[in-house]
GROMACS .gro file of C-alpha atoms in nm:
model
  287
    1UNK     CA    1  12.347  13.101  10.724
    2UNK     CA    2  11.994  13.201  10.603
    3UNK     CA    3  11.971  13.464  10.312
    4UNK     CA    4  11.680  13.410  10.200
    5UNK     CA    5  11.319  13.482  10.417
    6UNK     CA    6  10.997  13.367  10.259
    7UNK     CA    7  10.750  13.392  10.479
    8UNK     CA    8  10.457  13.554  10.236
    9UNK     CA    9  10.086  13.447  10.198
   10UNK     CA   10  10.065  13.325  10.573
   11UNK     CA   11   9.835  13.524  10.885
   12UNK     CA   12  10.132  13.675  11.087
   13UNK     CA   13  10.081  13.925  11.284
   14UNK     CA   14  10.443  13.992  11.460
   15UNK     CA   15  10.784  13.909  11.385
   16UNK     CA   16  11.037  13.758  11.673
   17UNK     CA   17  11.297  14.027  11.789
   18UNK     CA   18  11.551  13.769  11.709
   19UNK     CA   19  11.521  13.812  11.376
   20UNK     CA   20  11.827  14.059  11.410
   21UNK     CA   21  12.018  13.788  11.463
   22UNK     CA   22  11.958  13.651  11.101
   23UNK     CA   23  12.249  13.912  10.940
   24UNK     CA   24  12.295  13.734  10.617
   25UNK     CA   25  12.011  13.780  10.488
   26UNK     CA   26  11.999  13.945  10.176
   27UNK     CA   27  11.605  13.901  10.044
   28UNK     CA   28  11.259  13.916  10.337
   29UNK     CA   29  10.960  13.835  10.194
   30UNK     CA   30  10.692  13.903  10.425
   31UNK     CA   31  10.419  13.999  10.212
   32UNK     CA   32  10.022  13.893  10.267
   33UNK     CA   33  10.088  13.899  10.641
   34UNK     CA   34   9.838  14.072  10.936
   35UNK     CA   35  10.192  14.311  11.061
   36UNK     CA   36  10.129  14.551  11.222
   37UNK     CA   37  10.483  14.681  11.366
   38UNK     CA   38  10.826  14.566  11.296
   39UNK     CA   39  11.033  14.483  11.586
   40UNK     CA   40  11.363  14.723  11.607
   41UNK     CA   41  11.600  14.449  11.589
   42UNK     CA   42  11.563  14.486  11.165
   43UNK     CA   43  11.789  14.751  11.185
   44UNK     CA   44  12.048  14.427  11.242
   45UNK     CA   45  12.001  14.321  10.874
   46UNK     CA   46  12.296  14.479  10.695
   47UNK     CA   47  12.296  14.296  10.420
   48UNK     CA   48  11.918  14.265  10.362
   49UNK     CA   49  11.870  14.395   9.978
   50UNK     CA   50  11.519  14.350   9.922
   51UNK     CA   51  11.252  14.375  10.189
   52UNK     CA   52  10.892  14.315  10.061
   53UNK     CA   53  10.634  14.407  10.342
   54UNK     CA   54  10.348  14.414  10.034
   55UNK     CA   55   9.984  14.396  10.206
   56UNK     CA   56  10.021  14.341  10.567
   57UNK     CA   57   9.875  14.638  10.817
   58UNK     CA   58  10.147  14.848  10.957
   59UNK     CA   59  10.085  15.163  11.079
   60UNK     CA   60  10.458  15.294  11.154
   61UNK     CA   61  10.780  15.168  11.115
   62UNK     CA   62  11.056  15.117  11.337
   63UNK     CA   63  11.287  15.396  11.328
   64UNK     CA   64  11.616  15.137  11.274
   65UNK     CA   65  11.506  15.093  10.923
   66UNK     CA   66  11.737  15.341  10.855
   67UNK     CA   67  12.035  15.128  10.963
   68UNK     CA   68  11.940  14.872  10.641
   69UNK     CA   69  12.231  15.041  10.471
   70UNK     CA   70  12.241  14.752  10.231
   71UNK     CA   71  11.880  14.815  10.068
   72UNK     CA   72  11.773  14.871   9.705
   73UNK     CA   73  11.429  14.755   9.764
   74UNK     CA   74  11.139  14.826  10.012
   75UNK     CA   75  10.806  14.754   9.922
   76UNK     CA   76  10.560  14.904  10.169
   77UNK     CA   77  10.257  14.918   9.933
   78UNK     CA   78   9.884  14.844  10.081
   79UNK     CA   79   9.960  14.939  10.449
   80UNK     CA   80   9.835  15.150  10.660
   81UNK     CA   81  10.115  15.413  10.714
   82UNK     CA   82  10.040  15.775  10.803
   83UNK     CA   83  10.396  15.865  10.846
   84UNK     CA   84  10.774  15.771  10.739
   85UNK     CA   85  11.020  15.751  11.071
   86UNK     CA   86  11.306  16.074  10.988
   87UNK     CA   87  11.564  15.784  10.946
   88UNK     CA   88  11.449  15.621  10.620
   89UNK     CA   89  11.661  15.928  10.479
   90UNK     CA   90  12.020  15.740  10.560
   91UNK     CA   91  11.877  15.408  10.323
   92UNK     CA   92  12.134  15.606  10.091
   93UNK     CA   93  12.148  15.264   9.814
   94UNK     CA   94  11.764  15.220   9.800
   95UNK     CA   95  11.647  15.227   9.444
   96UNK     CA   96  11.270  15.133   9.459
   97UNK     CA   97  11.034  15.229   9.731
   98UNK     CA   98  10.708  15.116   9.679
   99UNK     CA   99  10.430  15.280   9.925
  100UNK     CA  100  10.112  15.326   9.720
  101UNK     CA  101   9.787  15.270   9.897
  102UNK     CA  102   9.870  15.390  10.194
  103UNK     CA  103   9.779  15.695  10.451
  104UNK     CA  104  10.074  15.914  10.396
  105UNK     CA  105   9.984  16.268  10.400
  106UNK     CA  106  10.378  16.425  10.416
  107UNK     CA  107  10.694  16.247  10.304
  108UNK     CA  108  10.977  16.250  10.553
  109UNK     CA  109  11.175  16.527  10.569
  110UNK     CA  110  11.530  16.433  10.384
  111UNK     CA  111  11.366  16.232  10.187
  112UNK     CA  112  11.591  16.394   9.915
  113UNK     CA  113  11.895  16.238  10.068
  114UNK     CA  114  11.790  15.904   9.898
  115UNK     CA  115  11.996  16.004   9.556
  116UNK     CA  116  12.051  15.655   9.397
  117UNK     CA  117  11.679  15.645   9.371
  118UNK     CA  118  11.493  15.546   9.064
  119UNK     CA  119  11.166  15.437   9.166
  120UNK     CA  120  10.917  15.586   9.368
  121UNK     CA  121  10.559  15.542   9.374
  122UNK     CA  122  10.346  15.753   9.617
  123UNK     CA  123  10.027  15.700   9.471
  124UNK     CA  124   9.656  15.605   9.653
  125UNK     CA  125   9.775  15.845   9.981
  126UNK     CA  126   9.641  16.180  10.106
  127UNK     CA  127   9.923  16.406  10.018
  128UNK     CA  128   9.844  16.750   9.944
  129UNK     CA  129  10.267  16.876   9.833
  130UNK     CA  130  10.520  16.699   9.726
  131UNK     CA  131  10.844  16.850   9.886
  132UNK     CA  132  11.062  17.115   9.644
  133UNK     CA  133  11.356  16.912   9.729
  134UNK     CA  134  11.218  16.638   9.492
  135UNK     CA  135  11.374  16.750   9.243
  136UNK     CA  136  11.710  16.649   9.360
  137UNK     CA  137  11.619  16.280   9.288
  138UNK     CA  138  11.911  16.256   8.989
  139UNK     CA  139  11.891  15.939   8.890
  140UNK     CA  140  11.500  15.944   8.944
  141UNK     CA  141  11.311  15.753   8.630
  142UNK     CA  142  10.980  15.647   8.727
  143UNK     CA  143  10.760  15.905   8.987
  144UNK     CA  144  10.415  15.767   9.027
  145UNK     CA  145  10.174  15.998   9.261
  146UNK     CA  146   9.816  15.904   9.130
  147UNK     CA  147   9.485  15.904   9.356
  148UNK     CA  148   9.683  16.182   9.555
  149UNK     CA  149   9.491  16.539   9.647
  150UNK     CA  150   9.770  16.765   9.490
  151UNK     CA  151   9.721  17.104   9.397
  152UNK     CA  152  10.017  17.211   9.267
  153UNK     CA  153  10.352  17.009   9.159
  154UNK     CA  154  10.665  17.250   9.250
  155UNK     CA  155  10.866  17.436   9.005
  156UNK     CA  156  11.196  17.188   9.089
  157UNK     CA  157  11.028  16.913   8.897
  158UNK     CA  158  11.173  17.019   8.572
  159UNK     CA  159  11.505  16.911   8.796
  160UNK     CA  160  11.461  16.583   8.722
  161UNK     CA  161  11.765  16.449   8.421
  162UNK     CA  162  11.636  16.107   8.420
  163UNK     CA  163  11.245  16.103   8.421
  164UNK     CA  164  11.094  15.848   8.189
  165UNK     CA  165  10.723  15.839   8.342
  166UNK     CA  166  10.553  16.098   8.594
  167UNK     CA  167  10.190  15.991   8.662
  168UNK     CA  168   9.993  16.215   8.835
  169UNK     CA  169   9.619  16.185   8.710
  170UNK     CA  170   9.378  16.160   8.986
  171UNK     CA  171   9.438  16.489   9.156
  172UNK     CA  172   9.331  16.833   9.184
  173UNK     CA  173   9.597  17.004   8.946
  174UNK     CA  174   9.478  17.346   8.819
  175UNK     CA  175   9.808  17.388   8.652
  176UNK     CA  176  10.156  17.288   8.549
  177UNK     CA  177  10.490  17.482   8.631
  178UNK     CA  178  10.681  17.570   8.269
  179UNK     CA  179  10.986  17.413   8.388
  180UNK     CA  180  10.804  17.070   8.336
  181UNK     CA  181  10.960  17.131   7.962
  182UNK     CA  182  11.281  17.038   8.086
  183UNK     CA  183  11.184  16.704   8.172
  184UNK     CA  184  11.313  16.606   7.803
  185UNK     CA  185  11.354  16.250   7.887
  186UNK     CA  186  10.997  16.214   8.010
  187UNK     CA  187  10.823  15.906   7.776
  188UNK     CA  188  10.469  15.934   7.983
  189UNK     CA  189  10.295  16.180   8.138
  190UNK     CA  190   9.949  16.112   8.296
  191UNK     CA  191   9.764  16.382   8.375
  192UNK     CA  192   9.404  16.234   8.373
  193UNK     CA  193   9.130  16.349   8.587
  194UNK     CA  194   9.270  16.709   8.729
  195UNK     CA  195   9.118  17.057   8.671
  196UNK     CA  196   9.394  17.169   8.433
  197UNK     CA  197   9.225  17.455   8.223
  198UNK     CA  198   9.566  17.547   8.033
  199UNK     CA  199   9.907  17.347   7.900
  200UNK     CA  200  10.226  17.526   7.950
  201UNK     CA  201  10.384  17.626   7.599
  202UNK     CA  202  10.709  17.416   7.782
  203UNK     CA  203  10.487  17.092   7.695
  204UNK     CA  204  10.587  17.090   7.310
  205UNK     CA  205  10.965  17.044   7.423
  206UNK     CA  206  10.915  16.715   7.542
  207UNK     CA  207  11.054  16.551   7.204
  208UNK     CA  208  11.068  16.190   7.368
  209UNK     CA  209  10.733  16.168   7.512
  210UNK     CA  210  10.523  15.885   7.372
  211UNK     CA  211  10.225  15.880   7.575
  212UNK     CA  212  10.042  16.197   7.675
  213UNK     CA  213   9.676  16.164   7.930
  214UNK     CA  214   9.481  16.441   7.974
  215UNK     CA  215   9.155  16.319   7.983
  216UNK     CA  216   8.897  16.474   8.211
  217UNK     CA  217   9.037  16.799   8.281
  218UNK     CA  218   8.910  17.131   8.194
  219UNK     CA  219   9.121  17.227   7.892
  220UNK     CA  220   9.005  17.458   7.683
  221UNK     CA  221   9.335  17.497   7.462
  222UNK     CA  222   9.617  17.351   7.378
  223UNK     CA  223   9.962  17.479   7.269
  224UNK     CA  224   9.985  17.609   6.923
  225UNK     CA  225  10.350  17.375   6.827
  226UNK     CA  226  10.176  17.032   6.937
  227UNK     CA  227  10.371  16.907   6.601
  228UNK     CA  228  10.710  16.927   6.837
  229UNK     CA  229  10.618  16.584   6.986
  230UNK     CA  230  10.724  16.394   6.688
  231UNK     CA  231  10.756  16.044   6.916
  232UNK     CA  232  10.395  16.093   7.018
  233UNK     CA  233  10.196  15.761   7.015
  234UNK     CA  234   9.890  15.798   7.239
  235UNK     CA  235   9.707  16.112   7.327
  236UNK     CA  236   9.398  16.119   7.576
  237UNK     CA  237   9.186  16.474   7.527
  238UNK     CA  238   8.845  16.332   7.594
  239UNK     CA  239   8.612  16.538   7.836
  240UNK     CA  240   8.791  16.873   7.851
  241UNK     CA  241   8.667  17.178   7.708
  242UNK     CA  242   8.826  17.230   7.361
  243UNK     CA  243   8.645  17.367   7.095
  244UNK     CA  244   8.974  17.347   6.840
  245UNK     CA  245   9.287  17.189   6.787
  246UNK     CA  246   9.643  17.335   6.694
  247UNK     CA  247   9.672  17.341   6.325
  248UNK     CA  248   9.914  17.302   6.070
  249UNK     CA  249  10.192  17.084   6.043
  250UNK     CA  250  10.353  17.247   6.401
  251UNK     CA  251  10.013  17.196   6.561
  252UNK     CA  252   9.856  16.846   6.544
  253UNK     CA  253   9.976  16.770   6.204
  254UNK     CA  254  10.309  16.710   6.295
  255UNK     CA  255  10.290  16.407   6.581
  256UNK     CA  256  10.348  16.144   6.303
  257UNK     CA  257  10.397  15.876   6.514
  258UNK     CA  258  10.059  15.968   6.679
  259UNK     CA  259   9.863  15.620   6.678
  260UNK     CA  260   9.582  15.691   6.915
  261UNK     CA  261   9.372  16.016   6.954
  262UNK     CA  262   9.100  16.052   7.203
  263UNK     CA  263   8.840  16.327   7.150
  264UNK     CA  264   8.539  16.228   7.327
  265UNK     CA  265   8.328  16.463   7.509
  266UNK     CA  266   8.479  16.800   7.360
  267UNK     CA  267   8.275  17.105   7.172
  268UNK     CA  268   8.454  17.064   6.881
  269UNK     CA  269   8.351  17.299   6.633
  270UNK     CA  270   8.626  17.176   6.390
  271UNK     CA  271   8.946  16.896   6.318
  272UNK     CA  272   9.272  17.020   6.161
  273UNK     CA  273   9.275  16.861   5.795
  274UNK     CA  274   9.580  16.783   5.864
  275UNK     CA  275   9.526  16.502   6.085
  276UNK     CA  276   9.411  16.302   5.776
  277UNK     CA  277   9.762  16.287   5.688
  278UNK     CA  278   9.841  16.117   6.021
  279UNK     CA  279   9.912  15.748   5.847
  280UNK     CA  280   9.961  15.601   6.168
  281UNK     CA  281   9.638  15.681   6.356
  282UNK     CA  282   9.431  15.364   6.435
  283UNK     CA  283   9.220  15.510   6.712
  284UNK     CA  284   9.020  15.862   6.667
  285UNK     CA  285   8.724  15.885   6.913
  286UNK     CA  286   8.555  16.210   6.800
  287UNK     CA  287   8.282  16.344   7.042
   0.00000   0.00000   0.00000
């Protein structure tokens, strides 16, 4: 019996309905295809484990999808989907849904049901919210929602036990909710291009985080115990607004590990001394 489907890099542009029929198949690679639907009788495949529908042109999805009760993996990325069928919420042993570069403006409602999740990247859509129910994604590690039009992340994302990299730069943020700081396994946080004007205080308990981008915002501060992020590496603060930096050994002078500092573009009227101490810093753009 077939497991394995790869029918990639070709100029489909439908699928039989009698591919139902192929049950033991555990990987589809459709990718680099001209789809635009899926036929129902996918909802057959329950063993199919990953399902890579990478650059085609779908613009929905079969509502059996949900019945793929076997799935870790479903690529969607570089379609052209407005909107998730209810049912992808029973997938309940997906742990990687790719749908970037899409048209999404909403994620499905019971989306949250998906807990053995660990991947999920949303980014290059038109969603203005992310649901408050995100933040029952448990076993969540990688949430990527660039190129989005997001005003506001919601309060529950400081839910999140497992996060190791939340990239959200390319929206409209104005601010960040305080319980981000509880997001203590978070390693990198992009934050590039928003309108943040202010840094929760919640920030400097992030003692794992290891890359930190805030370039092109509107900062005009930053918290005064910096120094908490000990594992810091990288730090991106070119084109905001910031006239100082946090000094003293719990302000800037204490990220030892800092390697990279990015200045750029800032009315700097002064540096902390301190950061000539910093042994490890390779890279200091000053403005």
């Amino acid at each position: 019996d077939l497991t394995n489907l790869n029918i990639g890099y070709n100029k489909l542009s439908s699928i039989p309905q009698g591919i139902g029929g192929c049950t033991a198949l555990t990987e589809a690679d459709l990718q680099h295809n001209r789809l635009t639907t899926l036929p129902p009788g996918i909802g057959s495949l329950n063993n199919l484990i990953k399902f890579n529908l990478i650059n085609n042109a779908l613009n929905k999805l079969p509502a059996s999808i949900g019945s793929l009760e076997s799935l870790t993996q479903l690529s969607l990325r570089d379609n052209q989907l407005s909107i998730l069928p209810a049912s992808m919420n029973m997938l309940v042993n997906v742990q990687v849904v790719s749908l970037s570069s899409n048209r999404l403006y909403e994620l499905p409602p019971l989306i949250e049901d998906l807990t053995m999740l660990k991947v999920l990247t949303i980014s290059d859509n038109n969603l203005s919210t992310l649901p408050a129910k995100i933040g029952n994604f448990r076993s969540l590690t990688q949430l990527a929602v660039s190129n989005n039009q997001l005003s506001e992340i919601p309060a529950t994302i400081g839910n999140l036990p497992a996060i190791q990299q939340l990239w959200l730069d390319h929206n409209a943020l104005e601010s960040l909710p305080p319980s981000i700081g509880r997001c203590v396994t978070l390693e990198e946080l992009n934050l590039d291009h928003n309108n943040l004007r202010s840094l929760p205080t919640s920030i400097c308990q992030l003692t794992a985080l290891r890359e930190l981008w805030l370039h092109d915002n509107e900062l005009e501060s930053l918290p005064p115990l910096m120094g908490n992020l000990k594992q810091l590496r990288t730090m991106t603060l070119s084109h905001n607004q910031l006239s100082t930096l946090p000094e003293g050994y719990s302000g800037m002078g204490g990220c030892v590990e800092l390697a990279e500092l990015w200045l750029k573009g800032n009315p700097l009227k002064r540096l902390p001394t301190e950061l000539a101490n910093l042994s490890k810093l390779k890279v200091l753009l000053l403005p």
